[in-house]
Amino acid sequence: MTRDLSTSLRRATPVAGAVLDFFGTDAASRAPARRVALIGGFAPRKCGIATFTTDVFEQLGLHHPELSVDLHVIDSPTEPLPYPDARSVIRADQPEDYRIAARRINEDAVDAVWLQHEYGIFGGEAGAMVLELLDRVAAPLIVTLHTVLASPSAEQRAVLDHILDRASGVMVMSEHGRDVLAAVYGVDPKRVTVIAHGAPDRPFGRHAQFKARAGLEGKNVIMTFGLLGQGKGLETAIEALPAIVAAHPNTVYRIVGATHPNLVAAEGEAYRDSLMDLARKLGVADHVLWENRFLETGELLDQLEACDIYLTPYPNLQQSTSGTLSYAVALGKAVVSTPYLHARELLADGVGALVPPRSAQALADAVNALLGDPAALDAMQRRAYARGRETIWPRFAESCAQLVNTVAATAPQLPPLTATPGTSGVWAMCDSTGMLQHAIGVVPDRRHGYCLDDNVRALMLMGVADSIPLAERQRWATVFASFVQHAWNPEAGRFRNFMAFDRSWCEDVGSEDSNGRALWALGHAVAHAPDAGLRAWARQWYDIVLDPLGSVEYPRSIAFAVLGAAQVLAVEPDHRPSRAMVERGGAVLHALLAEGRRPDWAWFEAMLGYDNPRLPEALIRAGHLMNRADWLESGLEALRFIVAQQTTATGQFRAIGSETFTPPHAVSYEAKPFDQQPLEAWAAVEACAAAWQAEASRDGHGARGASQALWRSHAQAAYRWFLGANDRAQPLGDLASGRCRDGITPRGINANCGAESILAFQLAHYALAELERASGPRVGSETAALGQSFGPSSKVRSVLGDRAYKSQSHAS
């Protein structure tokens, strides 16, 4: 869910409501409403990233209610917690959860995605699993880098490079972080926004009041707070305590915070026990006060107000952010710290005192100098408080809101190719019978009922749509499989195609193309159906229909049958009836191409029609499977030809229109560009994927590598056609719903969203995702499966009446 935080806060306290009245109304009138998906850990999880994300969520809601924030929580794989305010919860070690969250974010049509990045909170090597989400979201990405390593490992570098390449905006909390991004990662500093860690806004000088509350009257109070663990430098602070107590006997050192959960899981409280033993050994155990629990922010701030000097003796000087340091400075505490990156910037100009790491003597000297000179202590506290005014929550929230609005307002026209379409538009076309054929706008048109073509393609989608939860895929795959099963007419040895809305069949025998597609879908299900039972069902029906459908004669019907048999051979290489089908189909297509070939016309027919790339795709797969180099080269030649026909002078994809090409004349021929339909773009993606796969399996480089680049480039261009890179510069596919318009007409976009178009868009996405995965492996490739199959699928009206309806539908 999305929480209306401003309403919650108004109800919570009158003070919060007053702050909203002061800040919120003006803010809402200043900026357009934006919706942002915020991704990170969250309370009650006990870690720094969770605390920061919680602060961002709450402070934006308090000071900028015009920003609607959806929370997507990265949860611990070992200690799951409840998150009632979360839009989604992502188990850190589950790739499927990242993909599902990306789909939800796209369906929500957010204006920006804001990721809190720290390597250790995501699954996979160097946190690579987060790429499963980032490569699928459509909205512009903002990333807050909580760690910017100057010397990353190869895996850390690869992951961060990938994230930076995707990010429209980068936030760091120190100037040093921006410098490292420029020097080490080559990031233009103009892309990077420095926003100092936010901090609370409280009055200055109330330490006596809060000491009294804590029973510490008359004490010099030194404090460190946060999750305990190696790397905090607490040993050095305890070692400095004897010299401090000798000079100022009324001094106590308060160590506030629970031991880090990961450390507790590994070794219990051994680390805390070792610190206690050290204090006893040095004779200062009575001067060390332990608060062994995780404090909520309000109580933590109360305890922080009760101290005079705050210590951060961290030995790691590369730490770029410390929320505890920001809090201490904002509350006006004198700070003694080692010179780690954040401390050097925040404590500059006398705001705090810097001492060498692991030097108990230097630490003791700095503390004693302040305790021995009350005027100097007071002056440093006042300098700290003044510096903290720059980072208090209202200013922090204002900077964050500006960053979100800037990135959202400059979103690229085309979303990333890997953004996953939603599925609400798919389900809207479905009922318990199957998937309806047509729509008027986005509303299903029941007058035209169902057809086998759409349901076999929907069955194929359930086999590859890895962003849909498995149980949902299994449920709907069963519905579509039932439609296919019911469509079989055993007396005719053929499938029926068209069914009225009342479930009565409109025919006894469907077209050859619809029968070929059914065989193809069954073969695809043998390899990719979402559970073993469905795969066994598909294998049974494939064997039933293969022989009677093996005699189809139309070129595209033959191509569809070859593609189905190829899917079966991918999992059962020795399946003889499938090999026979591929051999027959390959021979027919090769002969058709040889007969139709002219010097400037490398095609199977005298004209180009619908679903054209399926013909070379089938010949390529047949040549590859049968080890027929002549078939493979002929298929690649025909695909190069059709690619040339579908590419404009600027390199943009232009789908072959339903008016088709005119037949070739003596020297040249002219294409008729409209109406362009999604079917052609999808077929182009999958045919190019087949060509890339076939050539990738052959030895050699050079020209072949250039050819592979052509296939990948054209597949990308064909998919961009859905997103708006087309002759009308208008998107057909809607990433939020997963719907797709029916085509591009001379007047613009056909607003209808039929099943054929929706499924072409969806299946083109998964085909391209698989090609991208295969052609560009990434760090964490074991979790980077962007799709499941090169296996093609299609649905085209092959009877005159249906084509006439399609033309009429486009005209409307």
CSV table of N, CA, C and O in Angstrom, one decimal, residues 140-232:
chain,number,residue,atom,x,y,z
A,140,PRO,N,12.5,7.1,-14.3
A,140,PRO,CA,13.9,7.5,-14.1
A,140,PRO,C,14.4,7.1,-12.7
A,140,PRO,O,13.6,7.2,-11.8
A,141,LEU,N,15.6,6.7,-12.6
A,141,LEU,CA,16.2,6.2,-11.4
A,141,LEU,C,17.0,7.2,-10.7
A,141,LEU,O,17.9,7.9,-11.3
A,142,ILE,N,16.8,7.4,-9.4
A,142,ILE,CA,17.7,8.1,-8.5
A,142,ILE,C,18.3,7.1,-7.6
A,142,ILE,O,17.7,6.2,-7.0
A,143,VAL,N,19.6,7.2,-7.3
A,143,VAL,CA,20.3,6.3,-6.4
A,143,VAL,C,21.1,7.1,-5.4
A,143,VAL,O,21.8,8.0,-5.8
A,144,THR,N,20.9,6.8,-4.1
A,144,THR,CA,21.7,7.3,-3.1
A,144,THR,C,22.8,6.3,-2.7
A,144,THR,O,22.5,5.1,-2.4
A,145,LEU,N,24.0,6.7,-2.9
A,145,LEU,CA,25.2,5.8,-2.6
A,145,LEU,C,25.6,6.0,-1.2
A,145,LEU,O,26.2,7.1,-0.9
A,146,HIS,N,25.4,5.0,-0.4
A,146,HIS,CA,25.8,5.2,1.0
A,146,HIS,C,27.3,4.8,1.2
A,146,HIS,O,27.9,5.1,2.2
A,147,THR,N,27.8,4.1,0.2
A,147,THR,CA,29.3,3.8,0.2
A,147,THR,C,29.8,4.0,-1.2
A,147,THR,O,29.2,3.5,-2.2
A,148,VAL,N,30.8,4.8,-1.3
A,148,VAL,CA,31.5,5.0,-2.6
A,148,VAL,C,33.0,4.6,-2.4
A,148,VAL,O,33.8,5.3,-1.9
A,149,LEU,N,33.3,3.4,-2.9
A,149,LEU,CA,34.6,2.9,-2.7
A,149,LEU,C,35.6,3.4,-3.8
A,149,LEU,O,35.3,3.3,-5.0
A,150,ALA,N,36.7,3.9,-3.3
A,150,ALA,CA,37.8,4.3,-4.2
A,150,ALA,C,38.5,3.1,-4.8
A,150,ALA,O,39.1,3.2,-5.9
A,151,SER,N,38.5,2.0,-4.1
A,151,SER,CA,39.2,0.8,-4.6
A,151,SER,C,38.3,-0.4,-4.5
A,151,SER,O,38.4,-1.3,-3.6
A,152,PRO,N,37.2,-0.4,-5.3
A,152,PRO,CA,36.3,-1.5,-5.2
A,152,PRO,C,36.8,-2.8,-5.8
A,152,PRO,O,37.8,-2.8,-6.6
A,153,SER,N,36.2,-4.0,-5.4
A,153,SER,CA,36.6,-5.2,-6.1
A,153,SER,C,36.0,-5.2,-7.5
A,153,SER,O,35.2,-4.3,-7.8
A,154,ALA,N,36.4,-6.2,-8.3
A,154,ALA,CA,35.9,-6.2,-9.6
A,154,ALA,C,34.4,-6.4,-9.7
A,154,ALA,O,33.7,-5.7,-10.5
A,155,GLU,N,33.9,-7.2,-8.7
A,155,GLU,CA,32.4,-7.4,-8.7
A,155,GLU,C,31.7,-6.1,-8.2
A,155,GLU,O,30.7,-5.7,-8.8
A,156,GLN,N,32.2,-5.5,-7.2
A,156,GLN,CA,31.6,-4.2,-6.7
A,156,GLN,C,31.6,-3.2,-7.8
A,156,GLN,O,30.7,-2.4,-8.0
A,157,ARG,N,32.7,-3.1,-8.5
A,157,ARG,CA,32.8,-2.1,-9.6
A,157,ARG,C,31.8,-2.4,-10.7
A,157,ARG,O,31.2,-1.4,-11.2
A,158,ALA,N,31.7,-3.6,-11.1
A,158,ALA,CA,30.8,-4.0,-12.2
A,158,ALA,C,29.3,-3.6,-11.8
A,158,ALA,O,28.6,-3.1,-12.6
A,159,VAL,N,29.0,-3.9,-10.6
A,159,VAL,CA,27.6,-3.7,-10.1
A,159,VAL,C,27.3,-2.2,-10.1
A,159,VAL,O,26.3,-1.7,-10.6
A,160,LEU,N,28.3,-1.4,-9.5
A,160,LEU,CA,28.0,0.0,-9.4
A,160,LEU,C,28.1,0.7,-10.8
A,160,LEU,O,27.3,1.6,-11.0
A,161,ASP,N,28.9,0.3,-11.6
A,161,ASP,CA,29.0,0.8,-13.0
A,161,ASP,C,27.6,0.6,-13.7
A,161,ASP,O,27.1,1.5,-14.4
A,162,HIS,N,27.0,-0.6,-13.5
A,162,HIS,CA,25.7,-0.9,-14.1
A,162,HIS,C,24.7,0.1,-13.5
A,162,HIS,O,23.8,0.6,-14.3
A,163,ILE,N,24.7,0.3,-12.2
A,163,ILE,CA,23.7,1.1,-11.6
A,163,ILE,C,23.9,2.6,-12.0
A,163,ILE,O,22.9,3.3,-12.4
A,164,LEU,N,25.1,3.0,-12.1
A,164,LEU,CA,25.4,4.4,-12.5
A,164,LEU,C,24.9,4.6,-14.0
A,164,LEU,O,24.5,5.7,-14.3
A,165,ASP,N,25.1,3.6,-14.8
A,165,ASP,CA,24.7,3.8,-16.2
A,165,ASP,C,23.2,3.9,-16.3
A,165,ASP,O,22.7,4.5,-17.2
A,166,ARG,N,22.4,3.3,-15.3
A,166,ARG,CA,21.0,3.4,-15.4
A,166,ARG,C,20.4,4.6,-14.7
A,166,ARG,O,19.3,5.1,-15.0
A,167,ALA,N,21.2,5.2,-13.8
A,167,ALA,CA,20.7,6.3,-12.9
A,167,ALA,C,20.6,7.6,-13.7
A,167,ALA,O,21.5,8.1,-14.3
A,168,SER,N,19.4,8.3,-13.5
A,168,SER,CA,19.2,9.6,-14.0
A,168,SER,C,19.7,10.6,-13.0
A,168,SER,O,20.1,11.8,-13.4
A,169,GLY,N,19.8,10.3,-11.8
A,169,GLY,CA,20.3,11.2,-10.7
A,169,GLY,C,21.0,10.4,-9.7
A,169,GLY,O,20.6,9.3,-9.3
A,170,VAL,N,22.2,10.9,-9.2
A,170,VAL,CA,23.0,10.2,-8.2
A,170,VAL,C,23.1,11.2,-7.0
A,170,VAL,O,23.5,12.3,-7.1
A,171,MET,N,22.8,10.6,-5.8
A,171,MET,CA,22.9,11.4,-4.6
A,171,MET,C,24.0,10.8,-3.7
A,171,MET,O,24.1,9.6,-3.5
A,172,VAL,N,24.9,11.7,-3.2
A,172,VAL,CA,25.9,11.3,-2.2
A,172,VAL,C,25.8,12.3,-1.1
A,172,VAL,O,25.2,13.3,-1.2
A,173,MET,N,26.4,11.9,0.0
A,173,MET,CA,26.3,12.8,1.2
A,173,MET,C,27.6,13.5,1.6
A,173,MET,O,27.7,14.1,2.7
A,174,SER,N,28.6,13.5,0.7
A,174,SER,CA,29.8,14.2,0.9
A,174,SER,C,30.4,14.6,-0.4
A,174,SER,O,30.2,14.0,-1.5
A,175,GLU,N,31.2,15.7,-0.4
A,175,GLU,CA,31.9,16.2,-1.6
A,175,GLU,C,32.9,15.1,-2.0
A,175,GLU,O,33.1,15.0,-3.2
A,176,HIS,N,33.5,14.5,-1.0
A,176,HIS,CA,34.5,13.4,-1.4
A,176,HIS,C,33.8,12.3,-2.2
A,176,HIS,O,34.4,11.8,-3.2
A,177,GLY,N,32.6,12.0,-1.9
A,177,GLY,CA,31.9,10.9,-2.7
A,177,GLY,C,31.7,11.4,-4.1
A,177,GLY,O,31.9,10.6,-5.0
A,178,ARG,N,31.4,12.6,-4.3
A,178,ARG,CA,31.3,13.1,-5.7
A,178,ARG,C,32.6,13.1,-6.4
A,178,ARG,O,32.7,12.7,-7.6
A,179,ASP,N,33.7,13.5,-5.7
A,179,ASP,CA,35.0,13.4,-6.3
A,179,ASP,C,35.4,12.0,-6.7
A,179,ASP,O,36.0,11.8,-7.8
A,180,VAL,N,35.1,11.0,-5.8
A,180,VAL,CA,35.5,9.6,-6.2
A,180,VAL,C,34.7,9.2,-7.4
A,180,VAL,O,35.2,8.5,-8.3
A,181,LEU,N,33.4,9.5,-7.5
A,181,LEU,CA,32.6,9.1,-8.6
A,181,LEU,C,33.2,9.7,-9.9
A,181,LEU,O,33.2,9.0,-10.9
A,182,ALA,N,33.7,10.9,-9.8
A,182,ALA,CA,34.3,11.5,-11.0
A,182,ALA,C,35.6,10.8,-11.4
A,182,ALA,O,35.9,10.5,-12.5
A,183,ALA,N,36.5,10.7,-10.4
A,183,ALA,CA,37.9,10.2,-10.6
A,183,ALA,C,37.9,8.7,-10.9
A,183,ALA,O,38.7,8.3,-11.8
A,184,VAL,N,37.2,7.9,-10.2
A,184,VAL,CA,37.3,6.5,-10.3
A,184,VAL,C,36.3,5.9,-11.3
A,184,VAL,O,36.6,5.0,-12.0
A,185,TYR,N,35.0,6.4,-11.3
A,185,TYR,CA,34.0,5.8,-12.0
A,185,TYR,C,33.6,6.6,-13.3
A,185,TYR,O,32.8,6.2,-14.1
A,186,GLY,N,34.3,7.8,-13.5
A,186,GLY,CA,34.0,8.6,-14.7
A,186,GLY,C,32.7,9.2,-14.8
A,186,GLY,O,32.2,9.5,-15.9
A,187,VAL,N,32.1,9.5,-13.6
A,187,VAL,CA,30.7,10.1,-13.6
A,187,VAL,C,30.9,11.6,-13.7
A,187,VAL,O,31.6,12.2,-13.0
A,188,ASP,N,30.1,12.2,-14.6
A,188,ASP,CA,30.1,13.7,-14.7
A,188,ASP,C,29.6,14.3,-13.4
A,188,ASP,O,28.5,13.9,-13.0
A,189,PRO,N,30.4,15.1,-12.8
A,189,PRO,CA,29.9,15.7,-11.5
A,189,PRO,C,28.6,16.4,-11.6
A,189,PRO,O,27.9,16.5,-10.6
A,190,LYS,N,28.2,16.9,-12.8
A,190,LYS,CA,26.9,17.5,-12.9
A,190,LYS,C,25.7,16.6,-12.7
A,190,LYS,O,24.6,17.0,-12.4
A,191,ARG,N,26.0,15.3,-12.8
A,191,ARG,CA,24.9,14.3,-12.6
A,191,ARG,C,24.8,14.0,-11.1
A,191,ARG,O,23.8,13.3,-10.7
A,192,VAL,N,25.7,14.4,-10.3
A,192,VAL,CA,25.8,14.1,-8.9
A,192,VAL,C,25.3,15.2,-8.0
A,192,VAL,O,25.8,16.3,-8.2
A,193,THR,N,24.4,14.9,-7.1
A,193,THR,CA,23.9,15.9,-6.1
A,193,THR,C,24.4,15.5,-4.7
A,193,THR,O,24.3,14.4,-4.3
A,194,VAL,N,25.0,16.5,-4.1
A,194,VAL,CA,25.5,16.3,-2.7
A,194,VAL,C,24.4,16.8,-1.7
A,194,VAL,O,24.1,18.0,-1.7
A,195,ILE,N,23.9,15.9,-0.9
A,195,ILE,CA,22.9,16.3,0.1
A,195,ILE,C,23.4,15.7,1.4
A,195,ILE,O,23.5,14.5,1.6
A,196,ALA,N,23.8,16.6,2.3
A,196,ALA,CA,24.4,16.1,3.6
A,196,ALA,C,23.3,15.3,4.4
A,196,ALA,O,22.1,15.6,4.2
A,197,HIS,N,23.7,14.3,5.1
A,197,HIS,CA,22.8,13.5,5.9
A,197,HIS,C,22.0,14.3,6.8
A,197,HIS,O,22.4,15.3,7.5
A,198,GLY,N,20.7,14.1,6.8
A,198,GLY,CA,19.7,14.9,7.6
A,198,GLY,C,19.9,14.6,9.0
A,198,GLY,O,20.4,13.6,9.5
A,199,ALA,N,19.3,15.6,9.8
A,199,ALA,CA,19.5,15.5,11.3
A,199,ALA,C,18.3,16.2,11.9
A,199,ALA,O,17.6,17.0,11.3
A,200,PRO,N,18.0,15.9,13.2
A,200,PRO,CA,16.9,16.5,13.9
A,200,PRO,C,17.1,17.9,14.3
A,200,PRO,O,18.2,18.4,14.4
A,201,ASP,N,16.0,18.6,14.5
A,201,ASP,CA,16.1,20.0,14.8
A,201,ASP,C,15.6,20.2,16.3
A,201,ASP,O,14.4,20.1,16.5
A,202,ARG,N,16.5,20.4,17.2
A,202,ARG,CA,16.2,20.6,18.6
A,202,ARG,C,16.9,21.8,19.2
A,202,ARG,O,17.9,22.2,18.6
A,203,PRO,N,16.3,22.4,20.2
A,203,PRO,CA,17.0,23.6,20.8
A,203,PRO,C,18.4,23.2,21.4
A,203,PRO,O,18.7,22.1,21.7
A,204,PHE,N,19.2,24.3,21.5
A,204,PHE,CA,20.5,24.1,22.0
A,204,PHE,C,20.6,24.3,23.5
A,204,PHE,O,19.9,25.0,24.1
A,205,GLY,N,21.6,23.6,24.1
A,205,GLY,CA,22.0,23.8,25.4
A,205,GLY,C,21.1,23.2,26.5
A,205,GLY,O,21.0,23.8,27.6
A,206,ARG,N,20.5,22.1,26.3
A,206,ARG,CA,19.7,21.5,27.3
A,206,ARG,C,20.3,20.3,28.0
A,206,ARG,O,19.6,19.4,28.5
A,207,HIS,N,21.6,20.2,28.0
A,207,HIS,CA,22.3,19.0,28.5
A,207,HIS,C,22.0,18.9,30.0
A,207,HIS,O,21.9,17.7,30.5
A,208,ALA,N,22.0,20.0,30.7
A,208,ALA,CA,21.8,19.8,32.2
A,208,ALA,C,20.4,19.2,32.5
A,208,ALA,O,20.2,18.4,33.4
A,209,GLN,N,19.4,19.7,31.7
A,209,GLN,CA,18.0,19.2,31.9
A,209,GLN,C,18.0,17.7,31.6
A,209,GLN,O,17.4,16.9,32.4
A,210,PHE,N,18.6,17.2,30.6
A,210,PHE,CA,18.5,15.8,30.2
A,210,PHE,C,19.5,14.9,31.0
A,210,PHE,O,19.2,13.7,31.2
A,211,LYS,N,20.6,15.5,31.5
A,211,LYS,CA,21.4,14.8,32.5
A,211,LYS,C,20.6,14.5,33.8
A,211,LYS,O,20.7,13.4,34.3
A,212,ALA,N,19.8,15.5,34.2
A,212,ALA,CA,19.0,15.3,35.4
A,212,ALA,C,18.0,14.1,35.2
A,212,ALA,O,17.8,13.3,36.1
A,213,ARG,N,17.4,14.1,34.0
A,213,ARG,CA,16.4,13.0,33.7
A,213,ARG,C,17.1,11.6,33.8
A,213,ARG,O,16.5,10.6,34.2
A,214,ALA,N,18.4,11.6,33.3
A,214,ALA,CA,19.1,10.3,33.3
A,214,ALA,C,19.8,10.0,34.5
A,214,ALA,O,20.5,9.0,34.6
A,215,GLY,N,19.7,10.8,35.6
A,215,GLY,CA,20.4,10.6,36.8
A,215,GLY,C,21.9,10.8,36.7
A,215,GLY,O,22.7,10.2,37.4
A,216,LEU,N,22.3,11.8,35.9
A,216,LEU,CA,23.8,12.0,35.6
A,216,LEU,C,24.2,13.4,36.0
A,216,LEU,O,25.1,14.0,35.5
A,217,GLU,N,23.4,14.0,37.0
A,217,GLU,CA,23.8,15.4,37.4
A,217,GLU,C,25.2,15.4,37.9
A,217,GLU,O,25.7,14.5,38.6
A,218,GLY,N,25.9,16.5,37.6
A,218,GLY,CA,27.3,16.7,38.0
A,218,GLY,C,28.3,15.8,37.3
A,218,GLY,O,29.5,15.9,37.7
A,219,LYS,N,27.9,15.1,36.3
A,219,LYS,CA,28.9,14.2,35.6
A,219,LYS,C,29.3,14.9,34.3
A,219,LYS,O,28.5,15.6,33.7
A,220,ASN,N,30.6,14.6,33.9
A,220,ASN,CA,31.0,14.9,32.5
A,220,ASN,C,30.6,13.6,31.7
A,220,ASN,O,31.1,12.5,32.0
A,221,VAL,N,29.8,13.8,30.7
A,221,VAL,CA,29.2,12.7,30.0
A,221,VAL,C,29.8,12.6,28.6
A,221,VAL,O,29.7,13.5,27.8
A,222,ILE,N,30.5,11.5,28.3
A,222,ILE,CA,31.0,11.2,27.0
A,222,ILE,C,30.1,10.1,26.4
A,222,ILE,O,29.7,9.3,27.2
A,223,MET,N,29.9,10.1,25.1
A,223,MET,CA,28.9,9.1,24.6
A,223,MET,C,29.3,8.7,23.2
A,223,MET,O,29.9,9.4,22.4
A,224,THR,N,29.0,7.4,22.9
A,224,THR,CA,29.0,6.9,21.5
A,224,THR,C,27.7,6.1,21.4
A,224,THR,O,27.3,5.4,22.3
A,225,PHE,N,27.0,6.2,20.3
A,225,PHE,CA,25.8,5.4,20.1
A,225,PHE,C,25.8,4.8,18.7
A,225,PHE,O,26.5,5.2,17.8
A,226,GLY,N,25.0,3.7,18.5
A,226,GLY,CA,24.9,3.0,17.3
A,226,GLY,C,25.0,1.5,17.5
A,226,GLY,O,25.3,1.1,18.6
A,227,LEU,N,24.8,0.8,16.5
A,227,LEU,CA,25.0,-0.7,16.6
A,227,LEU,C,26.5,-1.0,16.8
A,227,LEU,O,27.3,-0.6,16.1
A,228,LEU,N,26.7,-1.9,17.8
A,228,LEU,CA,28.1,-2.2,18.2
A,228,LEU,C,28.6,-3.2,17.2
A,228,LEU,O,27.9,-4.2,16.8
A,229,GLY,N,29.9,-3.1,16.9
A,229,GLY,CA,30.6,-4.1,16.1
A,229,GLY,C,32.1,-3.7,15.9
A,229,GLY,O,32.4,-2.5,16.2
A,230,GLN,N,32.9,-4.7,15.5
A,230,GLN,CA,34.3,-4.3,15.2
A,230,GLN,C,34.3,-3.3,14.1
A,230,GLN,O,33.4,-3.3,13.2
A,231,GLY,N,35.1,-2.3,14.2
A,231,GLY,CA,35.1,-1.3,13.2
A,231,GLY,C,34.6,0.0,13.8
A,231,GLY,O,34.7,1.1,13.1
A,232,LYS,N,34.1,0.0,15.0
A,232,LYS,CA,33.6,1.2,15.7
A,232,LYS,C,34.7,1.9,16.5
A,232,LYS,O,34.6,3.1,16.9
